Tab-separated table of C-alpha atoms in Angstrom:
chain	number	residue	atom	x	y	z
L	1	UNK	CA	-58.489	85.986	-16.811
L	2	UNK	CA	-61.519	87.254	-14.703
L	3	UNK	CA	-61.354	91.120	-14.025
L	4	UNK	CA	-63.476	93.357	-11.819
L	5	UNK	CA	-64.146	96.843	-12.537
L	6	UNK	CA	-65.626	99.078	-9.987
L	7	UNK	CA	-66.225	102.856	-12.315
L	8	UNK	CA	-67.032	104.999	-9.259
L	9	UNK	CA	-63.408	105.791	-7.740
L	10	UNK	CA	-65.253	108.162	-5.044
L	11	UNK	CA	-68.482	108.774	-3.893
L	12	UNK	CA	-69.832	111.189	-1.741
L	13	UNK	CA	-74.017	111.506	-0.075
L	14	UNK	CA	-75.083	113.073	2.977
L	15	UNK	CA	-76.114	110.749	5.671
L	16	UNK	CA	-79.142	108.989	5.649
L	17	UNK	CA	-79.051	108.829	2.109
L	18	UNK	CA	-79.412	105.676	-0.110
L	19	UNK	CA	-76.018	104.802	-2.273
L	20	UNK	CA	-75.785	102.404	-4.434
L	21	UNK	CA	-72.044	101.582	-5.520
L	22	UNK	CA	-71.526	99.699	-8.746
L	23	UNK	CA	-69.318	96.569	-10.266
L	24	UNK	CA	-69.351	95.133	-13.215
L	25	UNK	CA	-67.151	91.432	-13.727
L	26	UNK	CA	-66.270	89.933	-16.338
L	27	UNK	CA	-65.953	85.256	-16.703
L	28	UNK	CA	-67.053	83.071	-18.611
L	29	UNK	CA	-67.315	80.625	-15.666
L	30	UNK	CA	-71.219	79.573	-14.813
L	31	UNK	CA	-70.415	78.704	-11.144
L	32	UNK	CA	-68.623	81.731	-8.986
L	33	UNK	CA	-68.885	84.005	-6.203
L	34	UNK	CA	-69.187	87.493	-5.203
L	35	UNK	CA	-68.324	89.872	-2.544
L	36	UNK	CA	-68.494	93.044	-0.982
L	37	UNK	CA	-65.984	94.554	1.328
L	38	UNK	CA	-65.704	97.356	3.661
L	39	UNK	CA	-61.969	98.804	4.326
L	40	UNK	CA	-62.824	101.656	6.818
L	41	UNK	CA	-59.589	103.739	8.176
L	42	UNK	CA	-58.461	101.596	10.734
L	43	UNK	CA	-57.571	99.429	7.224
L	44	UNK	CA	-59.290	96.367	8.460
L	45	UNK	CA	-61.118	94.483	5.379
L	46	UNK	CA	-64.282	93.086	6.563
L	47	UNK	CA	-66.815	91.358	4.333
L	48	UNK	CA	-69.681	92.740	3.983
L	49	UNK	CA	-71.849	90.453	2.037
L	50	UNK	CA	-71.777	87.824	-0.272
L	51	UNK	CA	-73.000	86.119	-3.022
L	52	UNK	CA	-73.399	83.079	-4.987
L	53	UNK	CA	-73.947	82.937	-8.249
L	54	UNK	CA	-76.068	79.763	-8.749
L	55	UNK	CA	-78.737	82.173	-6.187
L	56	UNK	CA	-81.037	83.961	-8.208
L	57	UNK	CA	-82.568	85.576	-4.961
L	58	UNK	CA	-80.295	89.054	-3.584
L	59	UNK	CA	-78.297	88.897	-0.510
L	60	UNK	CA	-79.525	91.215	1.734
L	61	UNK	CA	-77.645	91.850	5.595
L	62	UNK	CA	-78.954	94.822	7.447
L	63	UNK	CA	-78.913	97.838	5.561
L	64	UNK	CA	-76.818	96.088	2.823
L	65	UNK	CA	-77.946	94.386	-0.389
L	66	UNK	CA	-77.129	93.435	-3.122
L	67	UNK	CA	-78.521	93.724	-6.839
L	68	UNK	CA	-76.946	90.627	-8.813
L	69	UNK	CA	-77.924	90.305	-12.700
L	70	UNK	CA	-75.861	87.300	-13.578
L	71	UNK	CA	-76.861	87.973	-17.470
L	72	UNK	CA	-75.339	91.605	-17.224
L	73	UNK	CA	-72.051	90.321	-14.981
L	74	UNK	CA	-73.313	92.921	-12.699
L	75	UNK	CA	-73.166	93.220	-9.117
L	76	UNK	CA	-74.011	96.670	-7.180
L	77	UNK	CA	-74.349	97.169	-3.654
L	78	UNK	CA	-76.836	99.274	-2.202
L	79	UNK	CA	-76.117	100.856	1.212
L	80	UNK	CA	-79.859	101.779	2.976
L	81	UNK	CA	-80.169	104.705	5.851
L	82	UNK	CA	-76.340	105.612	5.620
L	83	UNK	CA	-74.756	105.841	8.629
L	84	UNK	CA	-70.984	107.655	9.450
L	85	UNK	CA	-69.373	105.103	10.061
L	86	UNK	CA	-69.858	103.144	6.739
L	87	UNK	CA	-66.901	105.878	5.834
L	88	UNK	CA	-64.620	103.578	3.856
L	89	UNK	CA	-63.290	102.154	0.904
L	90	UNK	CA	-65.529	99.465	-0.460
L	91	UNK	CA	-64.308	96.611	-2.839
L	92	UNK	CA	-65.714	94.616	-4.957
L	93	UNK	CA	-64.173	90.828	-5.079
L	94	UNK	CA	-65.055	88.029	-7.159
L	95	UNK	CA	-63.970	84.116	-7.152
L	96	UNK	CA	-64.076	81.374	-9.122
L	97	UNK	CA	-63.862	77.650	-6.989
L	98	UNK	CA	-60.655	76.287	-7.488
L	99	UNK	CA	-61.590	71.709	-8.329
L	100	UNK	CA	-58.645	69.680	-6.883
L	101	UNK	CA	-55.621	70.950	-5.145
L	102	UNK	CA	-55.137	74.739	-4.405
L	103	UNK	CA	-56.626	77.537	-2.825
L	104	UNK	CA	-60.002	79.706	-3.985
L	105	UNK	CA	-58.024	82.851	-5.334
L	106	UNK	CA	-60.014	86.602	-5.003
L	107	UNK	CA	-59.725	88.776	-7.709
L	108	UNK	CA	-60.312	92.493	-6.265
L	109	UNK	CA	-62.016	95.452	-8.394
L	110	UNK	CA	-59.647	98.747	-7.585
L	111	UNK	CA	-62.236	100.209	-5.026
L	112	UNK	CA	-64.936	103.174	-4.411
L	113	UNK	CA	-63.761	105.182	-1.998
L	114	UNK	CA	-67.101	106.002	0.093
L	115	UNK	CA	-67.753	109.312	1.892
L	116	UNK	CA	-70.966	109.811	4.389
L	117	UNK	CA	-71.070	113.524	4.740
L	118	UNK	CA	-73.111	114.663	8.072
Z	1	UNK	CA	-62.630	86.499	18.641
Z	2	UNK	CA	-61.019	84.510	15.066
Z	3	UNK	CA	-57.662	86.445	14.280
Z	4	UNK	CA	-55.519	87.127	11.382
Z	5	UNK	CA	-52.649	88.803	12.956
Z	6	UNK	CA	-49.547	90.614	11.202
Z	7	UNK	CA	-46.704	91.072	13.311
Z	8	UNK	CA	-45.845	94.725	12.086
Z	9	UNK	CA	-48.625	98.010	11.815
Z	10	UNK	CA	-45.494	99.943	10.271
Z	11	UNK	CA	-42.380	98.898	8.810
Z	12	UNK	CA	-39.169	101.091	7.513
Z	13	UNK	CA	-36.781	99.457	5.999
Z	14	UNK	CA	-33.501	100.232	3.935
Z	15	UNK	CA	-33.115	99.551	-0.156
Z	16	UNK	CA	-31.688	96.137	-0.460
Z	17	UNK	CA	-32.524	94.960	3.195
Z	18	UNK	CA	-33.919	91.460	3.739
Z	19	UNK	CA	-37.615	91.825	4.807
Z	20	UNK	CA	-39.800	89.262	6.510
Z	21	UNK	CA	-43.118	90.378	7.082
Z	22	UNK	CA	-45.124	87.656	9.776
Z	23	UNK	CA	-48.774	86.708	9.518
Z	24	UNK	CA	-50.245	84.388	11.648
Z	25	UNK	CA	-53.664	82.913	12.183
Z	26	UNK	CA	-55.314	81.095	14.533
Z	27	UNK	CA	-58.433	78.903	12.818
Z	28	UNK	CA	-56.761	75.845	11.223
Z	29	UNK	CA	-57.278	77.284	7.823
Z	30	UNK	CA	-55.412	75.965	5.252
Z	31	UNK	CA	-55.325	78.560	3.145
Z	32	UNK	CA	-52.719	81.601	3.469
Z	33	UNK	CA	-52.545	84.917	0.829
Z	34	UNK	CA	-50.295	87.652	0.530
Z	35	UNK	CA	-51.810	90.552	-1.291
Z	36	UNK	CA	-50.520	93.933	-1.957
Z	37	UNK	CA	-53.045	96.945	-1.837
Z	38	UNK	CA	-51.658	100.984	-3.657
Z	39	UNK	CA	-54.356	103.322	-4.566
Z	40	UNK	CA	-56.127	103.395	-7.744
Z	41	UNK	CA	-55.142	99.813	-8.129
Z	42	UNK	CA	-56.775	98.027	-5.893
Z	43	UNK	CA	-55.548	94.551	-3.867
Z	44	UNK	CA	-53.114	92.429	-6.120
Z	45	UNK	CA	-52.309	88.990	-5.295
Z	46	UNK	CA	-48.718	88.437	-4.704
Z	47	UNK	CA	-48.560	84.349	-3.320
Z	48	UNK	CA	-50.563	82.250	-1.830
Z	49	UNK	CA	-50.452	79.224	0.109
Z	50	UNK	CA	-52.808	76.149	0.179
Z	51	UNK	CA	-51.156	73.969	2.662
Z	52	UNK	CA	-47.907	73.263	4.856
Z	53	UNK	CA	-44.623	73.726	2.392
Z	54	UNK	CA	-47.237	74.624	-1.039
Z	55	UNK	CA	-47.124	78.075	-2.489
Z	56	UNK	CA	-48.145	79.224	-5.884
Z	57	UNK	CA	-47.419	82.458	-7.409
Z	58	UNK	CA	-50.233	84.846	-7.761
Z	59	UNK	CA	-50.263	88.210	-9.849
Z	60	UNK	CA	-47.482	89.702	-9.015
Z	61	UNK	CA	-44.541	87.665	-7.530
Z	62	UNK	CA	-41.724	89.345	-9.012
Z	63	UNK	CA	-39.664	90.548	-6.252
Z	64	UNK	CA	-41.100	88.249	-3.654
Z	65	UNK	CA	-40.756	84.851	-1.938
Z	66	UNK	CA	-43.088	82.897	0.703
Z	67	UNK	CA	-42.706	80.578	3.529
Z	68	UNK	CA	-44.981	78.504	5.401
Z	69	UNK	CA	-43.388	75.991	7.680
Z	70	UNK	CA	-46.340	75.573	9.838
Z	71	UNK	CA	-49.626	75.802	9.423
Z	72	UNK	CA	-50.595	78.934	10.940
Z	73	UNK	CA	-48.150	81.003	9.788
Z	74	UNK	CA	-47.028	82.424	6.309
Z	75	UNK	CA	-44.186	84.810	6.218
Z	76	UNK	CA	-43.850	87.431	3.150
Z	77	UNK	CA	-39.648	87.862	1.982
Z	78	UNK	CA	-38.338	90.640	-0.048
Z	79	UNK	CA	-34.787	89.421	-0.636
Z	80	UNK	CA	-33.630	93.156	-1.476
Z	81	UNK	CA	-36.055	95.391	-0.717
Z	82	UNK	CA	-36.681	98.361	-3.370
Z	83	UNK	CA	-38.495	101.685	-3.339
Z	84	UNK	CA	-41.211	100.197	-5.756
Z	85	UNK	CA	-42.222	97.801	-3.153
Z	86	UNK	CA	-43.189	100.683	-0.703
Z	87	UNK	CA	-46.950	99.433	-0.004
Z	88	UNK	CA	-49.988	98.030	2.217
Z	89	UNK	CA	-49.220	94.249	2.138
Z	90	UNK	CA	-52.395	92.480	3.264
Z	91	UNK	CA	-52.621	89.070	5.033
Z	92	UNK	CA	-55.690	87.039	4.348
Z	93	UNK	CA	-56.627	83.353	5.191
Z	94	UNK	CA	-59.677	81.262	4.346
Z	95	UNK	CA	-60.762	77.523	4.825
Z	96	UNK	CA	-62.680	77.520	1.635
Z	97	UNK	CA	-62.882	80.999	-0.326
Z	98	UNK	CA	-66.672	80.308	-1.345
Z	99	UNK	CA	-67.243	82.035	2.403
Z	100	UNK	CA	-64.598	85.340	1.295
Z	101	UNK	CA	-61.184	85.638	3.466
Z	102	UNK	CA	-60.512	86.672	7.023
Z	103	UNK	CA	-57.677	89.567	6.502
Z	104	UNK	CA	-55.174	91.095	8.991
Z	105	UNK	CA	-54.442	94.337	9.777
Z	106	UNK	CA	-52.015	95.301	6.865
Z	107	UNK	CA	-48.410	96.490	6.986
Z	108	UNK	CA	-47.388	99.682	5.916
Z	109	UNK	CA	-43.811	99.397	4.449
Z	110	UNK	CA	-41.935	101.964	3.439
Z	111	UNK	CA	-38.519	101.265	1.583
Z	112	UNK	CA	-35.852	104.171	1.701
């Protein structure tokens, strides 16, 4: 069974600040994917970024990226320029492609709950 | 504006009441999840769907059943509802997961 552990349960940085928020997966599937997403208060989960393990190069959106080392089943997110509102719970999700019939399951790490202090 | 839409913010509902909780969503996608979020342990899979009338069990189905009768919509049952199932339950649908989920708002249940 493929788990994802995410060892920070809160974090805390002033704003502006650089935070980097870690996960760690474990499969011994070659072909997968990963994911990053943002559950801010109103409780609505919205991706972040993703990830594909075949990629060698980091996703990167915005002020979001991503520092994948396949080899160490690692997969941290680093949040640039740190703004208020990225305030949330942040999970780490991983999935392996489901071949004939069924549906591409997530497997969710237990979260880091994400504080941007003014 | 794509939707995944949960019929219920809040819910309070009565030890061994039947509960439906109602998730619909409008992009054709084919595949439906029910998850079940509690602090400290994250988002558990409780069913999912990958087509009209086909469910599979996910995690943790104990306590559960599914529907989906059409499409668009995949209803969550708790045949006697029970204080342990107090929870976020989380909607989610995807065409193909390689591109993550679109979720819905949650519902809070609470079972008295």
């Amino acid at each position: 069974a493929q788990t994802v552990t995410q060892s920070q349960p809160e974090m805390s940085v002033q704003e502006a600040e650089t935070v980097t928020l870690s996960c760690t997966y474990d499969t011994s599937e070659n072909n997968y994917y990963l994911f990053w997403y943002k559950q801010p208060p109103s409780r609505q989960m919205i991706l972040v970024i993703r990830q594909e393990a075949y990629k060698q190069q980091n996703a990167t959106e915005n002020r979001f990226s991503v520092n994948f080392q396949k080899a160490a089943k690692s997969f941290s997110l680093k949040i640039s320029d740190s703004q208020l509102g990225d305030t949330a719970m942040y999970f780490c999700a991983f999935m392996i492609p489901h071949s004939g019939g069924g549906a591409d399951g997530l497997t969710f790490g237990k979260g880091t709950h994400l504080i941007i202090q003014p | 504006d794509v939707k995944v839409t949960q019929s219920s913010r809040y819910l309070v509902k009565r030890t061994g009441e039947k509960v439906f909780l109602e998730c619909v969503q409008d992009m054709d996608h084919e595949n439906m999840f029910w998850y079940r979020q509690d602090p400290g342990l994250g988002l558990r899979l409780i069913y999912f769907s990958y087509d009209v009338k086909m469910k599979e069990k996910g995690d943790i189905p104990e306590g559960y059943s599914v529907s989906r009768e059409k499409k668009e919509r995949f209803s969550l049952i708790l045949e006697s509802a029970s204080t342990n199932q107090t929870s976020m339950y989380l909607c989610a649908s995807s065409f193909t997961g390689a591109y993550g989920y679109t979720f819905g708002s949650g519902t809070r249940l609470t079972v008295v």
